[in-house]
mmCIF file of C-alpha atoms in Angstrom:
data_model
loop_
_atom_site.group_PDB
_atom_site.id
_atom_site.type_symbol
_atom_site.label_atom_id
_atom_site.label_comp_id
_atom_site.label_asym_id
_atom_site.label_seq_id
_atom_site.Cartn_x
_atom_site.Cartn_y
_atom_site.Cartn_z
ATOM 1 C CA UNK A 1 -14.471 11.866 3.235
ATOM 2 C CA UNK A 2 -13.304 11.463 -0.378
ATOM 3 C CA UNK A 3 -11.637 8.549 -1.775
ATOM 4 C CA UNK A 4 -10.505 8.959 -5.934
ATOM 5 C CA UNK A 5 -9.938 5.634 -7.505
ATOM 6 C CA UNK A 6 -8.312 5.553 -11.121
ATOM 7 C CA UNK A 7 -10.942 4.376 -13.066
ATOM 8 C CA UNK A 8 -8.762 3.870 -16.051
ATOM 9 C CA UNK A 9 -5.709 1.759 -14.508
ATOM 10 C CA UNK A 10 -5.777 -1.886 -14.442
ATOM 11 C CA UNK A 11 -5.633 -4.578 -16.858
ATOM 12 C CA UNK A 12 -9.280 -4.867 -16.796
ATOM 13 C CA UNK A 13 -10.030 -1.335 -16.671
ATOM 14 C CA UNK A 14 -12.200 0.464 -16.408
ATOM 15 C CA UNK A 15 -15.353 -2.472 -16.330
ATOM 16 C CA UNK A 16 -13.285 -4.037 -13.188
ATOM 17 C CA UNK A 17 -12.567 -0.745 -11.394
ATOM 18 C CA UNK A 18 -16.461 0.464 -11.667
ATOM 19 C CA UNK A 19 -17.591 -2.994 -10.937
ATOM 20 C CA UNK A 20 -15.332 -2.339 -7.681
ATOM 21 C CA UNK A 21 -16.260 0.778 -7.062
ATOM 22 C CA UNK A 22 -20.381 -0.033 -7.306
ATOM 23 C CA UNK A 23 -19.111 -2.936 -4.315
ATOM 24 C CA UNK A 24 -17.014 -0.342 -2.516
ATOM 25 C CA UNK A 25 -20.090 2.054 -2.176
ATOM 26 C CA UNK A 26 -21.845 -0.704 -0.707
ATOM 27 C CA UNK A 27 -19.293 -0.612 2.014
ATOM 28 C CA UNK A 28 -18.009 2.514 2.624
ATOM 29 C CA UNK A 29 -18.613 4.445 5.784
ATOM 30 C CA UNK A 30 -21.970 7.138 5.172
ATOM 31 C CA UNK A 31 -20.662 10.440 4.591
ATOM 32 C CA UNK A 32 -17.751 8.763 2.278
ATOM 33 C CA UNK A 33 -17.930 9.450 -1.581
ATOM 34 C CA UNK A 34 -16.084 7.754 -4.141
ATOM 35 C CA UNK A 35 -14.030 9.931 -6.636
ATOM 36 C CA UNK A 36 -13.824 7.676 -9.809
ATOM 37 C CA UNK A 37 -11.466 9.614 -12.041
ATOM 38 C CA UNK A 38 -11.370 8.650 -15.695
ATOM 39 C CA UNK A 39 -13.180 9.186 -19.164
ATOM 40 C CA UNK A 40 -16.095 10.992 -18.031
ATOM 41 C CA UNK A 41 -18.630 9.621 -20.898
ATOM 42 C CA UNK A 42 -17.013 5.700 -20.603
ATOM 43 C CA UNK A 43 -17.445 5.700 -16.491
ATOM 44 C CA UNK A 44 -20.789 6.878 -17.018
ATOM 45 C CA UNK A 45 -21.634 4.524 -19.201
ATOM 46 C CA UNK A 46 -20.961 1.590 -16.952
ATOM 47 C CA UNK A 47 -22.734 3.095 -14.149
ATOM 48 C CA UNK A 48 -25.592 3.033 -15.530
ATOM 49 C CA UNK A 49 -24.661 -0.459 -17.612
ATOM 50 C CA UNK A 50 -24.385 -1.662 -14.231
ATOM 51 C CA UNK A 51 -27.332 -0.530 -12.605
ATOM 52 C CA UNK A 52 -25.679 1.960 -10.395
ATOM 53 C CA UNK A 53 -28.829 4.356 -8.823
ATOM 54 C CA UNK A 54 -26.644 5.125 -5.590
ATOM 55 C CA UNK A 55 -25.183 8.792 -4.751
ATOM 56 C CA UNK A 56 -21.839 8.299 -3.401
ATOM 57 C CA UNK A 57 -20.001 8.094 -6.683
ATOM 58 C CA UNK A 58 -19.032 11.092 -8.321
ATOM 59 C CA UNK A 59 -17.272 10.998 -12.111
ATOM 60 C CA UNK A 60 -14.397 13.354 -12.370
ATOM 61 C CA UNK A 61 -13.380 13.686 -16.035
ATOM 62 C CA UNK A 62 -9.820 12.921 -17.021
ATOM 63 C CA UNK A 63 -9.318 12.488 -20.816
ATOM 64 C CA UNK A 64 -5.979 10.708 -20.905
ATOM 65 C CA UNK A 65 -4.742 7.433 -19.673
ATOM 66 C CA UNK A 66 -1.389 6.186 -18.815
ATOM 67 C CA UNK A 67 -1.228 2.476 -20.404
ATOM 68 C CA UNK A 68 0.367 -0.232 -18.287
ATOM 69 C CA UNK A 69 3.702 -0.256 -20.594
ATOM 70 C CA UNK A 70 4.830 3.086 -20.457
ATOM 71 C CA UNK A 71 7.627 4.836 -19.311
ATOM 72 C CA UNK A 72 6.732 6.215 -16.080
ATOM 73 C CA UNK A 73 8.123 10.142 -15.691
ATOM 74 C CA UNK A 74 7.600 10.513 -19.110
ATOM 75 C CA UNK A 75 4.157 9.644 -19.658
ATOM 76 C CA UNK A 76 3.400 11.634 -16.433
ATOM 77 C CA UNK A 77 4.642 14.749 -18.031
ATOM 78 C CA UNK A 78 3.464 14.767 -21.304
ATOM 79 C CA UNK A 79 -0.073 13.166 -19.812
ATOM 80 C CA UNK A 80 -0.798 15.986 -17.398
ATOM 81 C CA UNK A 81 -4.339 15.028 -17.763
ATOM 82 C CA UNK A 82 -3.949 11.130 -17.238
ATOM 83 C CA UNK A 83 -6.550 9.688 -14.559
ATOM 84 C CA UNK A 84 -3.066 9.225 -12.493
ATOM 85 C CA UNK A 85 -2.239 12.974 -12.932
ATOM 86 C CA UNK A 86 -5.574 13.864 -12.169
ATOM 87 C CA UNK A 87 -6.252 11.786 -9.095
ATOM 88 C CA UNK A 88 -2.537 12.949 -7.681
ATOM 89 C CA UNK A 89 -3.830 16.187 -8.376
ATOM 90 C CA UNK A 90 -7.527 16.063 -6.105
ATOM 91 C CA UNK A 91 -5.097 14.733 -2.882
ATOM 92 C CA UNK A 92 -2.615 17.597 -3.576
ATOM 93 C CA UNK A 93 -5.308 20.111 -3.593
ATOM 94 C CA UNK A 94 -6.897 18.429 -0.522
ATOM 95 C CA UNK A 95 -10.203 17.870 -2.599
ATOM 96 C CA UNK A 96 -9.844 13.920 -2.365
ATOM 97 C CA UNK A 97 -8.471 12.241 1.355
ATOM 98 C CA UNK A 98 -7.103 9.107 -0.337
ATOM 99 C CA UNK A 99 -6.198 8.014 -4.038
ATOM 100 C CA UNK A 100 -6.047 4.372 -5.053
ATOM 101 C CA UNK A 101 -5.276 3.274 -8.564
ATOM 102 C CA UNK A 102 -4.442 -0.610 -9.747
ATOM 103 C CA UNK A 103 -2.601 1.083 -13.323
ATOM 104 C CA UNK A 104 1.281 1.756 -13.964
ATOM 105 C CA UNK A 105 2.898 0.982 -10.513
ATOM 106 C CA UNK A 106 5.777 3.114 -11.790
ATOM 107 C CA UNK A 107 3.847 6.273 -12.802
ATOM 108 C CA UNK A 108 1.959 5.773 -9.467
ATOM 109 C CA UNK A 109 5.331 5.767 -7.319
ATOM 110 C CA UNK A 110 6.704 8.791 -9.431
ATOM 111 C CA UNK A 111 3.902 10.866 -9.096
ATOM 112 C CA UNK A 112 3.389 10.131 -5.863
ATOM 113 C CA UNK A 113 6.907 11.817 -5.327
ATOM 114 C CA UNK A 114 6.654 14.928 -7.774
ATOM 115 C CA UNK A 115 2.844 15.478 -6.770
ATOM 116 C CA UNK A 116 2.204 15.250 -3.085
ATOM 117 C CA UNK A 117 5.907 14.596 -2.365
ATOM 118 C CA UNK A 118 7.666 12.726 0.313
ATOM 119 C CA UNK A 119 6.969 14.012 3.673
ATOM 120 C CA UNK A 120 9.603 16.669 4.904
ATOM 121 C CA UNK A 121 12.488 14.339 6.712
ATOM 122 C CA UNK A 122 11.334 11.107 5.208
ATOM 123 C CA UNK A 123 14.407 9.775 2.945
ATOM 124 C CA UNK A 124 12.542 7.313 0.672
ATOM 125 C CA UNK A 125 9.041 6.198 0.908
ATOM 126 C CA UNK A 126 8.346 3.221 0.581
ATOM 127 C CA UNK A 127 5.627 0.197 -0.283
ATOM 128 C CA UNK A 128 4.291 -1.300 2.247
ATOM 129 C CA UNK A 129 2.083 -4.937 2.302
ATOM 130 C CA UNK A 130 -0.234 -6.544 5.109
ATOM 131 C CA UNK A 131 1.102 -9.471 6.290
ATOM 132 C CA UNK A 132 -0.945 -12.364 7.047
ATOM 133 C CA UNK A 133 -1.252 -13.759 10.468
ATOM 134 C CA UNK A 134 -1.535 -17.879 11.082
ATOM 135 C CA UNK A 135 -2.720 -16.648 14.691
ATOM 136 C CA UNK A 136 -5.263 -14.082 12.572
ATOM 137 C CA UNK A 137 -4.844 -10.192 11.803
ATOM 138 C CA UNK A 138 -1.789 -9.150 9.992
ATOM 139 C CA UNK A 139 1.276 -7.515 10.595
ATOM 140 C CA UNK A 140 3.168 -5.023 8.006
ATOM 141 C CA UNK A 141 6.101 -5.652 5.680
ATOM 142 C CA UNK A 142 8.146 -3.058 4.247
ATOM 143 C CA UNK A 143 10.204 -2.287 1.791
ATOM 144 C CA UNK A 144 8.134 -4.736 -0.420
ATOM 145 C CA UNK A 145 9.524 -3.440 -4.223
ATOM 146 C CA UNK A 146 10.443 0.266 -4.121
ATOM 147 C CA UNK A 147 13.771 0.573 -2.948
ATOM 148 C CA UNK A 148 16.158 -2.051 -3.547
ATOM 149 C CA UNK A 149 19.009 -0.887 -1.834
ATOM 150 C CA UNK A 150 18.705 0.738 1.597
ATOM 151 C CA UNK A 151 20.903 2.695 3.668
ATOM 152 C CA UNK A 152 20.537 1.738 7.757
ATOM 153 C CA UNK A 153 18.890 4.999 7.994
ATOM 154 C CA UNK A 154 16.145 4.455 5.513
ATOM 155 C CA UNK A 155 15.478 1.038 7.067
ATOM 156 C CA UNK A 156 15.280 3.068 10.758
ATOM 157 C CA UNK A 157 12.371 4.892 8.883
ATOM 158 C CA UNK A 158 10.941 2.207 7.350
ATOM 159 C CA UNK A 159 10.510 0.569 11.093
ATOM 160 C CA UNK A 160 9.317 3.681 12.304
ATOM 161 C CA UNK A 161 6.457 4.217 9.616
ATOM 162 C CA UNK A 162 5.660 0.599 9.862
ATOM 163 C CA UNK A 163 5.059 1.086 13.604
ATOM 164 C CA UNK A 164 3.210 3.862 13.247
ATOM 165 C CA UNK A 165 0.780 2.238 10.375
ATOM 166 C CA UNK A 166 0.417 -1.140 12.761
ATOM 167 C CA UNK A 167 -0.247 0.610 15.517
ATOM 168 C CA UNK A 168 -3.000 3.225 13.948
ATOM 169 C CA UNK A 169 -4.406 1.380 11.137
ATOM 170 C CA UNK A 170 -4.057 -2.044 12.353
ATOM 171 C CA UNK A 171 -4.884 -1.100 16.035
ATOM 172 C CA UNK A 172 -2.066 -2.869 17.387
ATOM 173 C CA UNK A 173 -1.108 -1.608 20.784
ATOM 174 C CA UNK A 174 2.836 -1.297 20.598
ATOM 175 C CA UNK A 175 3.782 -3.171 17.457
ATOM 176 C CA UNK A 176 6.788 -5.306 17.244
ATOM 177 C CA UNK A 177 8.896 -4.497 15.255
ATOM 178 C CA UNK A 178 11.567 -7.023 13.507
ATOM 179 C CA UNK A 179 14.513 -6.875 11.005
ATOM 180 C CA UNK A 180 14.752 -9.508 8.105
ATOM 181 C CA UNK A 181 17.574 -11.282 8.381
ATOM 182 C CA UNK A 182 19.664 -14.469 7.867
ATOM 183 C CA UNK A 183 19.826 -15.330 11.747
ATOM 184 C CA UNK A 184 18.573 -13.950 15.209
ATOM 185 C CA UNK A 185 21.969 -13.210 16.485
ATOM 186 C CA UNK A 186 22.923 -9.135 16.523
ATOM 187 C CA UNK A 187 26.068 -9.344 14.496
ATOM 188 C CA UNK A 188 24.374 -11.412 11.521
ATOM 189 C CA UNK A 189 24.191 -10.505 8.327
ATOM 190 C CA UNK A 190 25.564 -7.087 5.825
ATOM 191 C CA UNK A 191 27.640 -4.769 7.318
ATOM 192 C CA UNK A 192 24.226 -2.390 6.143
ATOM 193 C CA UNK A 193 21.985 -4.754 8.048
ATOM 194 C CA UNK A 194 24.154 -4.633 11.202
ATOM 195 C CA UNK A 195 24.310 -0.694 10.792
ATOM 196 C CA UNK A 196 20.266 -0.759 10.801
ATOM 197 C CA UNK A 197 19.874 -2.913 13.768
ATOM 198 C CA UNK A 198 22.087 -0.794 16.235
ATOM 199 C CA UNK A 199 19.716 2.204 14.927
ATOM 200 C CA UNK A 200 16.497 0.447 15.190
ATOM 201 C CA UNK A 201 18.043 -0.632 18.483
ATOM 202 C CA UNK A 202 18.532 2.679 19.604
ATOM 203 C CA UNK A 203 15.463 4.769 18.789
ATOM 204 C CA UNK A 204 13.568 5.221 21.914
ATOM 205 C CA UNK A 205 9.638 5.271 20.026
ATOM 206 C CA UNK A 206 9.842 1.974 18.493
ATOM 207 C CA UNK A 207 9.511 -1.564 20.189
ATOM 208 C CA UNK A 208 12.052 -3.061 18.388
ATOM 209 C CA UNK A 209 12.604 -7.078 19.472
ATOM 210 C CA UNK A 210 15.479 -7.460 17.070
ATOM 211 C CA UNK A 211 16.375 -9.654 13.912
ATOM 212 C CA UNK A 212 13.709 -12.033 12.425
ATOM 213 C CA UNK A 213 14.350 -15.064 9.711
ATOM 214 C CA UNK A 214 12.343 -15.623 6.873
ATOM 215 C CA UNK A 215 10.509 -18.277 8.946
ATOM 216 C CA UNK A 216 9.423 -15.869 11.204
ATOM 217 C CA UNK A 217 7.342 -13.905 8.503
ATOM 218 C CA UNK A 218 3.966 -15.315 9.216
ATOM 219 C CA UNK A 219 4.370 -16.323 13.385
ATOM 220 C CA UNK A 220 3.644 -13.088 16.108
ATOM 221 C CA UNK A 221 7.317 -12.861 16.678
ATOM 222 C CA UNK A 222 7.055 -9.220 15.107
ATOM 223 C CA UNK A 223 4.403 -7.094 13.751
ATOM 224 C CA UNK A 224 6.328 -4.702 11.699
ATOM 225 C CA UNK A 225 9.258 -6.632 9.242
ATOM 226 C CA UNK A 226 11.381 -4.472 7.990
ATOM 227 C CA UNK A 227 13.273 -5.102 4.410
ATOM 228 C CA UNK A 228 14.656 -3.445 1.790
ATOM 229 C CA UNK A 229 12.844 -3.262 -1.321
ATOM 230 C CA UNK A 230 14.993 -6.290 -2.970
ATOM 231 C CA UNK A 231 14.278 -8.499 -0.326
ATOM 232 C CA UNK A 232 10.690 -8.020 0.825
ATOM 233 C CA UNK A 233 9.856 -7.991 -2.996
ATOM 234 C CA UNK A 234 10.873 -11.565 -3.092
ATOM 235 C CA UNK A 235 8.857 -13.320 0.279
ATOM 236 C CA UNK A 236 5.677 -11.134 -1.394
ATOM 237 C CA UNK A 237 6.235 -12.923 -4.493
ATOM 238 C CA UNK A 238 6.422 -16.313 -2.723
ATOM 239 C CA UNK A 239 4.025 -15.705 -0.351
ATOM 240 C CA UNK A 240 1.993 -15.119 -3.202
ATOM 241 C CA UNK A 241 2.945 -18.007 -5.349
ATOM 242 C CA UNK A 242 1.988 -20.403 -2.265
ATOM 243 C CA UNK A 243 -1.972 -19.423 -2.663
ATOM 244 C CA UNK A 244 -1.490 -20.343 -6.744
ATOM 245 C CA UNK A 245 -0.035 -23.437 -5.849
ATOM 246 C CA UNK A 246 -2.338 -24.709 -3.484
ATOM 247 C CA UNK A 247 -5.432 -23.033 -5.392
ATOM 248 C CA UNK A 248 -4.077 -25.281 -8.544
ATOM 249 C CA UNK A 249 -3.936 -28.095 -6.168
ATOM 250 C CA UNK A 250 -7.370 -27.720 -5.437
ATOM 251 C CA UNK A 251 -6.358 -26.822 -1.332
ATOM 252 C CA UNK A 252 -8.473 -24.525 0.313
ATOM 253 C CA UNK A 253 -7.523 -23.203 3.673
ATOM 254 C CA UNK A 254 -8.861 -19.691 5.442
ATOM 255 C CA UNK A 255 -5.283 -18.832 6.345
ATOM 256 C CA UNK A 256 -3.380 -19.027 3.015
ATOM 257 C CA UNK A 257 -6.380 -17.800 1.409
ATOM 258 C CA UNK A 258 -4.891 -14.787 2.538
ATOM 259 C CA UNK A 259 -2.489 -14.973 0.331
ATOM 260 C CA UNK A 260 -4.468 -14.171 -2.552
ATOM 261 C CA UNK A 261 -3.579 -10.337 -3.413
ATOM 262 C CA UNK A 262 -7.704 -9.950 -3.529
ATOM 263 C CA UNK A 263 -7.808 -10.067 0.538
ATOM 264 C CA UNK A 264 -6.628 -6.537 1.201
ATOM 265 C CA UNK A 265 -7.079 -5.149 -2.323
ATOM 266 C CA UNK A 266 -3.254 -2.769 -2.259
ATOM 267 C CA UNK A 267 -0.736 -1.965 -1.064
ATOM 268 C CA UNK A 268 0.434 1.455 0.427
ATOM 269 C CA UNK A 269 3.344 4.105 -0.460
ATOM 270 C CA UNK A 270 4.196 5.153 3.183
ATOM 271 C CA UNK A 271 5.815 8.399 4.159
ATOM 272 C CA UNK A 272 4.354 10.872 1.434
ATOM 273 C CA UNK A 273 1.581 13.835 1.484
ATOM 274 C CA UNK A 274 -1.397 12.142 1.798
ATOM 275 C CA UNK A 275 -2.818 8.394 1.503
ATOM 276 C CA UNK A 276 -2.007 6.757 -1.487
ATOM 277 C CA UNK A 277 -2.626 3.019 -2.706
ATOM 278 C CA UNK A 278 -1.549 0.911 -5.283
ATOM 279 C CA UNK A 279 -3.175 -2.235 -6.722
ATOM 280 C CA UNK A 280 -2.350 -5.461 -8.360
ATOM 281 C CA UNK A 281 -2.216 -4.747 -12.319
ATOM 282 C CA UNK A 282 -4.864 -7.344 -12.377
ATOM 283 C CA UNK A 283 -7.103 -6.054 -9.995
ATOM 284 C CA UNK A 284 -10.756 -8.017 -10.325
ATOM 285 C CA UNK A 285 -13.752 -5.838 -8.780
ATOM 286 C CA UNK A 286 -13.639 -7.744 -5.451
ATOM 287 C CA UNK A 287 -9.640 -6.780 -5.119
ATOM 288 C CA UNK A 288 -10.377 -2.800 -5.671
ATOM 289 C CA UNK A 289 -13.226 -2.520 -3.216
ATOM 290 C CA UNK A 290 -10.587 -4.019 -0.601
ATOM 291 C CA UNK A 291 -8.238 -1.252 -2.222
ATOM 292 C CA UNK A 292 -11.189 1.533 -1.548
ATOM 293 C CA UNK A 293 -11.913 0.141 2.469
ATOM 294 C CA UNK A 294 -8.092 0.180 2.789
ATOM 295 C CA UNK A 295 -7.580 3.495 1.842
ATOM 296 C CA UNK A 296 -10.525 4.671 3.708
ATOM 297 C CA UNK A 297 -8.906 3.037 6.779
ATOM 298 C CA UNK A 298 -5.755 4.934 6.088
ATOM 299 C CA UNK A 299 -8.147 8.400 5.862
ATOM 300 C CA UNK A 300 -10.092 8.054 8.758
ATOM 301 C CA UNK A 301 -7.209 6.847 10.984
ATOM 302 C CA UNK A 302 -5.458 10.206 10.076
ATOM 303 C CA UNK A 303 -1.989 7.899 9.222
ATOM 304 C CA UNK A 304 -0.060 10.414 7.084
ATOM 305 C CA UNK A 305 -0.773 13.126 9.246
ATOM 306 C CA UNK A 306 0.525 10.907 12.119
ATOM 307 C CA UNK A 307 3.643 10.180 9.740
ATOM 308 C CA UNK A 308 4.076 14.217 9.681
ATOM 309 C CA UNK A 309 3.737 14.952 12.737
ATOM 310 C CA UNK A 310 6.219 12.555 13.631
ATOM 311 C CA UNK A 311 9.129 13.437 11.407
ATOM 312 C CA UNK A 312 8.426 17.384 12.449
ATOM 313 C CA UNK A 313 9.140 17.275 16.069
#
């Protein structure tokens, strides 16, 4: 297995990203080799800064680098040799399994479209984030940011992929799978909301226990909550906010240290060619190993091919 990781993305690229990948190594299953993509001579450099001696990183030279701030289909075009270009570029040609990369979330969403493409039949892919547990394990949450308005249809998918990801990645049996609403009751909420839950009602392969609230988000009531982008954007950012508060506060608890984006390292674009993860912007080393086991989960669990094989029966 090969897993290519942007060294160049990040705000505390690249030092954070090979500190993460030298941790990552440490981890990853034997046979697995880490793909750090990025100024050949600079990622050497810190390997050997570091006091890397293992052999399961291998430097793949990209000599361009798409800064945080840039426009996002423009800088992809006229940087066709940008560590993001060039990592899209290894799981296109099937010579990397997974790409991760903590840089431009834009350039990473657009290129994950143009590159690898959505999967044939899947309307809009979209990101996905792990969802903490106060029972333990996590459930799934999509849209969380890259569609902000949804047809019923796309949120049909969005439970579908989300089942499929909880069921294979996070080895839960027959995920449940909930829609984010403003009450439990079938005829709540937009008349698009309504439209999703007879269709989520209605497909035959998903276990679908209808509507959710927002309390509901961390509780086993569902495994799979399904949002559009808009919404699920916002609880992230809250859920989020609640580990700053309480880490300010001086509060330390196991659950809500969960919270902390560090715990899983990324979060995934669902429904495209291959296995693709995005990162916080300020990813520290201990957030992109989590990135590098996440994607490696994603790899070995075969999760986009399951995806495929799905949407072409």
């Amino acid at each position: 297995m090969r897993i290519a990781l942007d060294a160049m993305g990040g705000d505390f690229a690249p030092e954070a990203i090979v500190k993460g990948a030298i941790l990552a190594a440490q981890e990853i299953d034997e046979g697995t080799t880490l793909l750090l993509v990025g100024k050949e001579d600079v990622v050497h450099s810190l390997l050997k800064e570091y006091g890397y001696t293992g052999n399961n990183i291998a430097v793949v030279n990209a000599s361009q680098v798409i800064e945080m701030g840039e426009h996002p289909t423009k800088a992809l075009t006229q940087k066709t040799d940008s560590s993001i270009s060039v990592g899209y570029g290894l799981l296109k040609m099937q010579k990397a399994d997974a790409f991760c990369s903590a840089g431009n979330t834009g350039a990473m969403l657009v290129g994950s479209m143009f590159s690898v493409k959505a999967i044939e039949g899947i309307l809009r892919p979209p990101i996905a984030n792990l969802v903490p547990k106060v029972s333990g394990g996590y459930g799934i949450m999509l849209d969380v940011g890259a569609n902000a308005d949804c047809k019923p249809e796309v949120l049909e998918q969005f439970g579908m992929l989300g089942y499929i990801y909880a069921k294979y990645v996070l080895e839960i049996p027959n995920p449940k799978v909930g829609l984010m609403n403003l009450g439990e009751e079938e005829g709540k909420g937009t008349t698009v909301i309504q439209a999703a839950y007879q269709r989520l009602k209605a497909n035959p392969n998903l276990n679908f226990i209808g509507n959710i609230e927002g309390r509901d988000l961390f509780n086993d009531k569902a495994d799979v909550i399904v949002c559009d982008g808009y919404t699920g954007n916002i609880l992230l950012k809250m859920a989020e906010s609640l580990y700053e508060i309480l880490n300010q506060k001086g509060i330390s608890d196991p659950f809500f240290d969960k919270f902390n984006y560090e715990a899983e390292g990324g979060s995934p674009i669902l429904g495209v060619n291959g296995n693709v993860v995005i990162g916080h912007g300020v990813s520290t080393p201990t957030a992109v190993k989590h990135m590098v086991l996440q994607a490696q989960k994603m790899a070995s669990t075969k999760v986009w091919e399951r995806f495929k094989k799905h949407y072409g029966e």
